[in-house]
Every structure is written in C-alpha cells, then in structure tokens.
PDB file of C-alpha atoms in Angstrom:
ATOM      1  CA  UNK A  14      -5.207   5.089  25.310  1.00 89.00           C
ATOM      2  CA  UNK A  15      -2.420   2.889  23.912  1.00 94.00           C
ATOM      3  CA  UNK A  16      -0.196   4.658  21.360  1.00 95.00           C
ATOM      4  CA  UNK A  17       2.323   3.548  18.745  1.00 97.00           C
ATOM      5  CA  UNK A  18       5.010   5.982  17.519  1.00 98.00           C
ATOM      6  CA  UNK A  19       6.237   5.584  13.924  1.00 97.00           C
ATOM      7  CA  UNK A  20       9.152   7.558  12.449  1.00 97.00           C
ATOM      8  CA  UNK A  21      12.285   6.554  10.557  1.00 96.00           C
ATOM      9  CA  UNK A  22      14.383   8.936  12.666  1.00 95.00           C
ATOM     10  CA  UNK A  23      15.164   7.587  16.125  1.00 96.00           C
ATOM     11  CA  UNK A  24      15.613  11.070  17.612  1.00 95.00           C
ATOM     12  CA  UNK A  25      12.172  12.102  16.354  1.00 95.00           C
ATOM     13  CA  UNK A  26      10.646   8.997  17.946  1.00 97.00           C
ATOM     14  CA  UNK A  27      12.414   9.700  21.238  1.00 97.00           C
ATOM     15  CA  UNK A  28      11.217  13.317  21.313  1.00 96.00           C
ATOM     16  CA  UNK A  29       7.617  12.317  20.588  1.00 96.00           C
ATOM     17  CA  UNK A  30       7.693   9.571  23.212  1.00 97.00           C
ATOM     18  CA  UNK A  31       8.988  12.115  25.750  1.00 97.00           C
ATOM     19  CA  UNK A  32       6.113  14.468  24.897  1.00 96.00           C
ATOM     20  CA  UNK A  33       3.573  11.665  25.177  1.00 96.00           C
ATOM     21  CA  UNK A  34       4.938  10.689  28.591  1.00 96.00           C
ATOM     22  CA  UNK A  35       3.569  13.971  29.958  1.00 94.00           C
ATOM     23  CA  UNK A  36       0.019  13.101  28.854  1.00 93.00           C
ATOM     24  CA  UNK A  37      -1.599  11.017  31.584  1.00 90.00           C
ATOM     25  CA  UNK A  38      -4.144   9.362  29.308  1.00 89.00           C
ATOM     26  CA  UNK A  39      -1.515   7.995  26.906  1.00 93.00           C
ATOM     27  CA  UNK A  40       0.540   4.805  27.253  1.00 96.00           C
ATOM     28  CA  UNK A  41       3.219   4.309  24.570  1.00 98.00           C
ATOM     29  CA  UNK A  42       3.222   0.580  23.836  1.00 98.00           C
ATOM     30  CA  UNK A  43       5.723   0.506  20.989  1.00 98.00           C
ATOM     31  CA  UNK A  44       7.538   2.206  18.141  1.00 98.00           C
ATOM     32  CA  UNK A  45       8.367   1.459  14.509  1.00 98.00           C
ATOM     33  CA  UNK A  46      10.764   2.841  11.909  1.00 98.00           C
ATOM     34  CA  UNK A  47       8.625   2.560   8.744  1.00 97.00           C
ATOM     35  CA  UNK A  48       5.143   1.762   7.540  1.00 95.00           C
ATOM     36  CA  UNK A  49       5.741  -1.972   7.152  1.00 96.00           C
ATOM     37  CA  UNK A  50       6.957  -2.233  10.743  1.00 97.00           C
ATOM     38  CA  UNK A  51       3.995  -0.117  11.843  1.00 97.00           C
ATOM     39  CA  UNK A  52       1.471  -2.541  10.346  1.00 97.00           C
ATOM     40  CA  UNK A  53       3.141  -5.499  12.042  1.00 97.00           C
ATOM     41  CA  UNK A  54       3.239  -3.595  15.350  1.00 98.00           C
ATOM     42  CA  UNK A  55      -0.421  -2.570  15.135  1.00 96.00           C
ATOM     43  CA  UNK A  56      -1.518  -6.179  14.680  1.00 96.00           C
ATOM     44  CA  UNK A  57       0.698  -7.324  17.538  1.00 97.00           C
ATOM     45  CA  UNK A  58       0.163  -4.500  20.048  1.00 97.00           C
ATOM     46  CA  UNK A  59      -3.388  -3.343  19.153  1.00 95.00           C
ATOM     47  CA  UNK A  60      -2.848   0.375  19.862  1.00 94.00           C
ATOM     48  CA  UNK A  61      -5.773   2.788  19.957  1.00 90.00           C
ATOM     49  CA  UNK A  62      -3.700   5.554  18.358  1.00 92.00           C
ATOM     50  CA  UNK A  63      -0.831   5.678  15.848  1.00 92.00           C
ATOM     51  CA  UNK A  64       1.309   8.810  15.535  1.00 94.00           C
ATOM     52  CA  UNK A  65       3.054   8.375  12.210  1.00 92.00           C
ATOM     53  CA  UNK A  66       5.552  10.188  10.029  1.00 91.00           C
ATOM     54  CA  UNK A  67       4.684  10.440   6.342  1.00 87.00           C
ATOM     55  CA  UNK A  68       7.960  10.310   4.452  1.00 88.00           C
ATOM     56  CA  UNK A  69       9.662   7.034   5.368  1.00 92.00           C
ATOM     57  CA  UNK A  70      11.591   4.336   3.493  1.00 93.00           C
ATOM     58  CA  UNK A  71      10.138   0.916   2.593  1.00 92.00           C
ATOM     59  CA  UNK A  72       6.548   2.121   3.080  1.00 94.00           C
ATOM     60  CA  UNK A  73       5.443   5.672   3.797  1.00 89.00           C
ATOM     61  CA  UNK A  74       2.841   6.769   6.305  1.00 88.00           C
ATOM     62  CA  UNK A  75       0.008   7.363   3.837  1.00 84.00           C
ATOM     63  CA  UNK A  76       0.292   3.878   2.385  1.00 88.00           C
ATOM     64  CA  UNK A  77       0.544   2.295   5.834  1.00 90.00           C
ATOM     65  CA  UNK A  78      -2.582   4.171   6.952  1.00 86.00           C
ATOM     66  CA  UNK A  79      -4.435   3.008   3.859  1.00 85.00           C
ATOM     67  CA  UNK A  80      -3.569  -0.633   4.623  1.00 90.00           C
ATOM     68  CA  UNK A  81      -4.461  -0.236   8.296  1.00 89.00           C
ATOM     69  CA  UNK A  82      -7.893   0.934   7.213  1.00 83.00           C
ATOM     70  CA  UNK A  83      -8.571  -2.649   6.085  1.00 85.00           C
ATOM     71  CA  UNK A  84      -8.497  -3.884   9.681  1.00 87.00           C
ATOM     72  CA  UNK A  85     -11.804  -4.680  11.321  1.00 86.00           C
ATOM     73  CA  UNK A  86     -11.005  -2.204  14.115  1.00 86.00           C
ATOM     74  CA  UNK A  87      -8.341   0.206  12.805  1.00 86.00           C
ATOM     75  CA  UNK A  88      -6.556   2.589  15.172  1.00 88.00           C
ATOM     76  CA  UNK A  89      -6.961   6.345  15.075  1.00 86.00           C
ATOM     77  CA  UNK A  90      -4.085   7.984  13.198  1.00 87.00           C
ATOM     78  CA  UNK A  91      -2.360  11.331  13.601  1.00 88.00           C
ATOM     79  CA  UNK A  92       0.184  12.156  10.899  1.00 86.00           C
ATOM     80  CA  UNK A  93       3.459  13.836  11.810  1.00 87.00           C
ATOM     81  CA  UNK A  94       4.744  15.805   8.851  1.00 82.00           C
ATOM     82  CA  UNK A  95       7.223  18.340   7.570  1.00 81.00           C
ATOM     83  CA  UNK A  96       5.142  18.877   4.393  1.00 71.00           C
ATOM     84  CA  UNK A  97       5.097  22.312   2.846  1.00 66.00           C
ATOM     85  CA  UNK A  98       2.177  24.724   3.025  1.00 60.00           C
ATOM     86  CA  UNK A  99       0.482  23.485  -0.150  1.00 50.00           C
ATOM     87  CA  UNK A 100       0.461  19.871   0.991  1.00 60.00           C
ATOM     88  CA  UNK A 101      -0.879  20.875   4.391  1.00 60.00           C
ATOM     89  CA  UNK A 102      -3.779  22.605   2.659  1.00 56.00           C
ATOM     90  CA  UNK A 103      -4.715  19.256   1.088  1.00 47.00           C
ATOM     91  CA  UNK A 104      -4.700  17.608   4.511  1.00 59.00           C
ATOM     92  CA  UNK A 105      -6.874  20.373   5.955  1.00 54.00           C
ATOM     93  CA  UNK A 106      -9.334  20.003   3.098  1.00 41.00           C
ATOM     94  CA  UNK A 107      -9.767  16.331   3.969  1.00 42.00           C
ATOM     95  CA  UNK A 108     -10.022  16.936   7.738  1.00 38.00           C
ATOM     96  CA  UNK A 109      -7.043  14.719   8.592  1.00 56.00           C
ATOM     97  CA  UNK A 110      -5.257  15.310  11.873  1.00 71.00           C
ATOM     98  CA  UNK A 111      -1.594  16.163  11.539  1.00 77.00           C
ATOM     99  CA  UNK A 112       1.266  17.531  13.564  1.00 83.00           C
ATOM    100  CA  UNK A 113       3.762  19.863  11.936  1.00 82.00           C
ATOM    101  CA  UNK A 114       7.362  19.186  12.927  1.00 87.00           C
ATOM    102  CA  UNK A 115       8.889  20.272  15.253  1.00 89.00           C
ATOM    103  CA  UNK A 116       6.010  19.074  17.390  1.00 91.00           C
ATOM    104  CA  UNK A 117       4.801  21.244  20.291  1.00 92.00           C
ATOM    105  CA  UNK A 118       3.278  19.766  23.422  1.00 93.00           C
ATOM    106  CA  UNK A 119       0.061  21.785  23.278  1.00 92.00           C
ATOM    107  CA  UNK A 120      -0.473  20.959  19.608  1.00 90.00           C
ATOM    108  CA  UNK A 121       0.085  17.269  20.363  1.00 92.00           C
ATOM    109  CA  UNK A 122      -2.609  17.275  23.049  1.00 90.00           C
ATOM    110  CA  UNK A 123      -5.098  18.976  20.724  1.00 86.00           C
ATOM    111  CA  UNK A 124      -4.442  16.526  17.884  1.00 84.00           C
ATOM    112  CA  UNK A 125      -4.900  13.516  20.143  1.00 84.00           C
ATOM    113  CA  UNK A 126      -8.201  14.885  21.455  1.00 80.00           C
ATOM    114  CA  UNK A 127      -9.683  15.123  17.976  1.00 75.00           C
ATOM    115  CA  UNK A 128      -7.974  12.096  16.463  1.00 71.00           C
ATOM    116  CA  UNK A 129     -10.530  10.032  14.630  1.00 52.00           C
ATOM    117  CA  UNK A 130     -10.778   7.013  12.436  1.00 49.00           C
ATOM    118  CA  UNK A 131     -10.996   7.826   8.768  1.00 52.00           C
ATOM    119  CA  UNK A 132     -11.828   5.801   5.697  1.00 48.00           C
ATOM    120  CA  UNK A 133      -9.656   4.404   2.952  1.00 53.00           C
ATOM    121  CA  UNK A 134     -11.546   6.580   0.487  1.00 59.00           C
ATOM    122  CA  UNK A 135     -10.388   9.689   2.335  1.00 58.00           C
ATOM    123  CA  UNK A 136      -6.780   8.480   2.195  1.00 58.00           C
ATOM    124  CA  UNK A 137      -7.089   7.958  -1.551  1.00 62.00           C
ATOM    125  CA  UNK A 138      -8.284  11.578  -1.895  1.00 63.00           C
ATOM    126  CA  UNK A 139      -5.272  12.748   0.124  1.00 61.00           C
ATOM    127  CA  UNK A 140      -2.905  10.721  -2.045  1.00 61.00           C
ATOM    128  CA  UNK A 141      -4.491  12.115  -5.216  1.00 64.00           C
ATOM    129  CA  UNK A 142      -4.128  15.669  -3.882  1.00 59.00           C
ATOM    130  CA  UNK A 143      -0.380  15.238  -3.550  1.00 58.00           C
ATOM    131  CA  UNK A 144       1.630  16.946  -6.337  1.00 53.00           C
ATOM    132  CA  UNK A 145       3.876  13.861  -6.431  1.00 55.00           C
ATOM    133  CA  UNK A 146       2.549  10.702  -8.093  1.00 56.00           C
ATOM    134  CA  UNK A 147       2.131   8.050  -5.435  1.00 64.00           C
ATOM    135  CA  UNK A 148       2.497   4.332  -6.028  1.00 76.00           C
ATOM    136  CA  UNK A 149       2.073   1.741  -3.316  1.00 89.00           C
ATOM    137  CA  UNK A 150       5.036  -0.470  -2.474  1.00 94.00           C
ATOM    138  CA  UNK A 151       2.769  -3.320  -1.302  1.00 96.00           C
ATOM    139  CA  UNK A 152      -0.640  -4.845  -1.892  1.00 97.00           C
ATOM    140  CA  UNK A 153      -2.611  -5.807   1.189  1.00 95.00           C
ATOM    141  CA  UNK A 154      -4.877  -8.820   1.737  1.00 95.00           C
ATOM    142  CA  UNK A 155      -6.998  -9.811   4.731  1.00 91.00           C
ATOM    143  CA  UNK A 156      -6.372 -13.429   5.682  1.00 91.00           C
ATOM    144  CA  UNK A 157      -8.310 -14.803   8.667  1.00 88.00           C
ATOM    145  CA  UNK A 158      -8.607 -11.331  10.161  1.00 84.00           C
ATOM    146  CA  UNK A 159      -4.935 -10.394   9.746  1.00 91.00           C
ATOM    147  CA  UNK A 160      -3.224  -8.281   7.091  1.00 94.00           C
ATOM    148  CA  UNK A 161      -0.811  -9.919   4.649  1.00 96.00           C
ATOM    149  CA  UNK A 162       1.456  -7.497   2.805  1.00 96.00           C
ATOM    150  CA  UNK A 163       2.814  -8.462  -0.615  1.00 97.00           C
ATOM    151  CA  UNK A 164       5.701  -6.387  -2.014  1.00 96.00           C
ATOM    152  CA  UNK A 165       4.886  -5.253  -5.546  1.00 97.00           C
ATOM    153  CA  UNK A 166       8.351  -6.366  -6.715  1.00 96.00           C
ATOM    154  CA  UNK A 167       7.573  -9.976  -5.697  1.00 96.00           C
ATOM    155  CA  UNK A 168       4.350 -10.287  -7.705  1.00 97.00           C
ATOM    156  CA  UNK A 169       4.428 -12.623 -10.716  1.00 96.00           C
ATOM    157  CA  UNK A 170       0.925 -11.983 -12.040  1.00 97.00           C
ATOM    158  CA  UNK A 171      -2.559 -10.802 -11.086  1.00 98.00           C
ATOM    159  CA  UNK A 172      -5.581 -12.874 -12.078  1.00 97.00           C
ATOM    160  CA  UNK A 173      -9.159 -11.602 -11.801  1.00 97.00           C
ATOM    161  CA  UNK A 174     -11.751 -14.114 -10.654  1.00 93.00           C
ATOM    162  CA  UNK A 175     -15.331 -13.068  -9.853  1.00 87.00           C
ATOM    163  CA  UNK A 176     -15.098 -10.023  -7.549  1.00 89.00           C
ATOM    164  CA  UNK A 177     -11.563 -10.849  -6.396  1.00 95.00           C
ATOM    165  CA  UNK A 178      -8.059 -10.577  -7.802  1.00 98.00           C
ATOM    166  CA  UNK A 179      -5.687 -13.448  -7.045  1.00 97.00           C
ATOM    167  CA  UNK A 180      -2.165 -12.159  -6.373  1.00 98.00           C
ATOM    168  CA  UNK A 181       0.442 -14.759  -7.350  1.00 96.00           C
ATOM    169  CA  UNK A 182       3.821 -14.105  -5.769  1.00 96.00           C
ATOM    170  CA  UNK A 183       6.891 -16.092  -4.712  1.00 91.00           C
ATOM    171  CA  UNK A 184       5.070 -19.412  -4.924  1.00 90.00           C
ATOM    172  CA  UNK A 185       2.123 -18.124  -2.866  1.00 94.00           C
ATOM    173  CA  UNK A 186      -1.218 -16.511  -3.565  1.00 96.00           C
ATOM    174  CA  UNK A 187      -3.716 -14.294  -1.750  1.00 97.00           C
ATOM    175  CA  UNK A 188      -7.055 -12.731  -2.642  1.00 96.00           C
ATOM    176  CA  UNK A 189      -7.627  -8.985  -2.684  1.00 96.00           C
ATOM    177  CA  UNK A 190     -10.801  -7.016  -3.380  1.00 93.00           C
ATOM    178  CA  UNK A 191      -9.451  -4.453  -5.831  1.00 93.00           C
ATOM    179  CA  UNK A 192     -10.510  -4.080  -9.483  1.00 95.00           C
ATOM    180  CA  UNK A 193      -7.905  -5.333 -11.945  1.00 96.00           C
ATOM    181  CA  UNK A 194      -8.400  -2.186 -14.031  1.00 96.00           C
ATOM    182  CA  UNK A 195      -7.475   0.078 -11.108  1.00 94.00           C
ATOM    183  CA  UNK A 196      -4.354  -1.998 -10.433  1.00 96.00           C
ATOM    184  CA  UNK A 197      -3.418  -1.665 -14.104  1.00 96.00           C
ATOM    185  CA  UNK A 198      -3.780   2.122 -13.905  1.00 93.00           C
ATOM    186  CA  UNK A 199      -1.736   2.364 -10.722  1.00 92.00           C
ATOM    187  CA  UNK A 200       1.025  -0.051 -11.716  1.00 94.00           C
ATOM    188  CA  UNK A 201       0.964   0.250 -15.494  1.00 90.00           C
ATOM    189  CA  UNK A 202       4.733   0.655 -15.680  1.00 92.00           C
ATOM    190  CA  UNK A 203       5.266  -2.673 -13.875  1.00 95.00           C
ATOM    191  CA  UNK A 204       2.600  -4.937 -15.384  1.00 97.00           C
ATOM    192  CA  UNK A 205       1.270  -5.705 -18.842  1.00 97.00           C
ATOM    193  CA  UNK A 206      -2.227  -6.939 -19.693  1.00 97.00           C
ATOM    194  CA  UNK A 207      -2.250 -10.259 -21.562  1.00 97.00           C
ATOM    195  CA  UNK A 208      -5.943 -11.020 -21.157  1.00 97.00           C
ATOM    196  CA  UNK A 209      -9.052  -9.245 -19.894  1.00 96.00           C
ATOM    197  CA  UNK A 210      -8.558 -11.053 -16.579  1.00 97.00           C
ATOM    198  CA  UNK A 211      -4.758 -11.096 -16.249  1.00 98.00           C
ATOM    199  CA  UNK A 212      -1.817  -8.740 -15.702  1.00 98.00           C
ATOM    200  CA  UNK A 213       1.750 -10.089 -15.790  1.00 97.00           C
ATOM    201  CA  UNK A 214       4.811  -8.469 -14.236  1.00 97.00           C
ATOM    202  CA  UNK A 215       7.022  -7.159 -17.033  1.00 95.00           C
ATOM    203  CA  UNK A 216      10.184  -8.493 -15.419  1.00 93.00           C
ATOM    204  CA  UNK A 217       8.657 -12.017 -15.275  1.00 93.00           C
ATOM    205  CA  UNK A 218       7.672 -12.154 -18.956  1.00 93.00           C
ATOM    206  CA  UNK A 219       9.984 -14.622 -20.748  1.00 91.00           C
ATOM    207  CA  UNK A 220       8.305 -15.013 -24.136  1.00 92.00           C
ATOM    208  CA  UNK A 221       5.358 -16.396 -26.088  1.00 94.00           C
ATOM    209  CA  UNK A 222       4.509 -19.941 -27.158  1.00 93.00           C
ATOM    210  CA  UNK A 223       1.901 -21.146 -29.660  1.00 94.00           C
ATOM    211  CA  UNK A 224       0.080 -24.401 -28.871  1.00 93.00           C
ATOM    212  CA  UNK A 225      -0.954 -27.044 -31.393  1.00 93.00           C
ATOM    213  CA  UNK A 226      -4.541 -25.826 -31.238  1.00 93.00           C
ATOM    214  CA  UNK A 227      -3.491 -22.259 -32.125  1.00 91.00           C
ATOM    215  CA  UNK A 228      -3.626 -20.632 -28.700  1.00 94.00           C
ATOM    216  CA  UNK A 229      -0.799 -18.307 -27.594  1.00 96.00           C
ATOM    217  CA  UNK A 230       0.612 -18.625 -24.090  1.00 96.00           C
ATOM    218  CA  UNK A 231       2.837 -16.231 -22.159  1.00 95.00           C
ATOM    219  CA  UNK A 232       5.837 -17.886 -20.493  1.00 93.00           C
ATOM    220  CA  UNK A 233       6.975 -16.559 -17.126  1.00 93.00           C
ATOM    221  CA  UNK A 234      10.512 -16.676 -15.814  1.00 88.00           C
ATOM    222  CA  UNK A 235      11.204 -18.964 -12.865  1.00 80.00           C
ATOM    223  CA  UNK A 236       7.690 -20.392 -13.136  1.00 81.00           C
ATOM    224  CA  UNK A 237       6.142 -23.448 -14.771  1.00 79.00           C
ATOM    225  CA  UNK A 238       2.895 -21.603 -15.371  1.00 74.00           C
ATOM    226  CA  UNK A 239       1.921 -20.461 -18.868  1.00 84.00           C
ATOM    227  CA  UNK A 240      -0.916 -17.980 -19.171  1.00 95.00           C
ATOM    228  CA  UNK A 241      -3.240 -17.612 -22.142  1.00 95.00           C
ATOM    229  CA  UNK A 242      -2.962 -14.441 -24.212  1.00 97.00           C
ATOM    230  CA  UNK A 243      -6.138 -13.014 -25.734  1.00 96.00           C
ATOM    231  CA  UNK A 244      -6.309 -12.144 -29.432  1.00 94.00           C
ATOM    232  CA  UNK A 245      -7.035  -8.548 -28.511  1.00 95.00           C
ATOM    233  CA  UNK A 246      -3.844  -8.192 -26.467  1.00 96.00           C
ATOM    234  CA  UNK A 247      -1.591 -10.324 -28.671  1.00 95.00           C
ATOM    235  CA  UNK A 248      -0.316  -7.670 -31.160  1.00 94.00           C
ATOM    236  CA  UNK A 249       0.858  -5.267 -28.460  1.00 93.00           C
ATOM    237  CA  UNK A 250       2.331  -8.118 -26.425  1.00 94.00           C
ATOM    238  CA  UNK A 251       4.302  -9.455 -29.411  1.00 93.00           C
ATOM    239  CA  UNK A 252       5.756  -5.991 -29.984  1.00 91.00           C
ATOM    240  CA  UNK A 253       6.662  -5.741 -26.310  1.00 91.00           C
ATOM    241  CA  UNK A 254       8.350  -9.162 -26.231  1.00 89.00           C
ATOM    242  CA  UNK A 255      10.530  -8.246 -29.221  1.00 86.00           C
ATOM    243  CA  UNK A 256      11.781  -5.201 -27.330  1.00 82.00           C
ATOM    244  CA  UNK A 257      12.717  -7.141 -24.161  1.00 72.00           C
TER     245      UNK A 257
END
C-alpha cells in the first residue's frame, strides 16, 4: 500500500514516516506540508492511503479530503489530529478514522487496517459538526480527470448555467457542479448577488452603469466584462456600492 504523509510540521512528518517504515505493507511514496500540496501529490503519486493533519495553513486537512473525494478513485484517508475531546466525538459519530497525536505505533496499525474511503457528504457533516465555522479556501473543478483548484481570493464572479456554475478567475474559467445558492451561503461575506444566476466578488465590484435601453450593469475592476443586474437585486446593490 502506497502512503502519502501530510503535516505542516516537518518533525511530525518525520516521526510518522519512521513509524510507517516498521509496517511491512506500507511504502511511503511522498510527503506534503499542507492540503494544497497534498492534492497535487495525490494526483502525481497516486497513493492508496493519505495520513493527513487537520490544522494546516493554506488548506486544512478536512478541505483537502473533501476535494480529493472528487477524484474518480480517491485514496483512503486517516486524519492525524490534536483536536479536543468534543471534536473527536464528532469524528467518532461519523465513523472517520483518526490518529490522536502523539501517534502510537499500535494505534497507527489499527487505523490503517480499517482505513476506508468515505464520501464528500460525510466530510460535510464533519465540517458542520465543528464548533468553528469552516470556509473553504479553494473551489475544486474536475478537468479531463484531474482536479483544478481555484483560490477563492482569485475569483471574479460565479455564473450559473444549467446544472453548472462557471467560475471566472484571473482570466480563466472552469465549471463546477455546485449550486449557486450554496456557494452564496458559504461565501456570503465575499460575494454579492447581482442576478438570480450571478454572484460577484465584493472586492471586484467597481460600480454601476445604466445603458441607453435602461438596463443596469455592474462594472468589475481589472475586467472589461459588465454583468447585468436584475431589478430585484438593484436596490440592495446600489446601497452597497455607495458604501464602498
């Protein structure tokens, strides 16, 4: 079984790799320092198992696991955590394998034996059980079988089209299969709705323009695009623009 070790602390990675070396059925094929690196490593190295810390910079372990679940053949995941007793109870309730730091050799073997693949829905339940509000740092799209990660801070606007949402960012665009309404709920402090099918990043909103035929368009900074504002959303958007 090929394993990937993910932890932002190099000493923690070294200790876990040493423990894994004593397990004959495990071959450590790589390591990563955060969730973003882990996703890149999984696609490159194709491990069967990922042992991953939860609290990490850039992208934490829960978010990385959620994105990895979008792969056609995701790896099994064992979380390594220093969470308190209440958080561990939430993990137990959702039958997620975890290792409590400091990790013991016998506990590691047991966790690997029962490591299983779990669904994105289960990860969402874990995230919701956390006492701390969780917000993803990236959106994830599948492009020709690979995962493309888009940092939330780089998104200009989100446009719903049929069953997809088109993510426009840094001159590029990708399709994701997430409801626009759920994205609005999750990232409501970063985006504003200008139309039933469009959310615009607040820090990209430059102002409003009225056309000769009476339509109102939202102007975006550093972009030529102007997006139509619906009558329903116009009053709140005008108030927001005045406050910028």
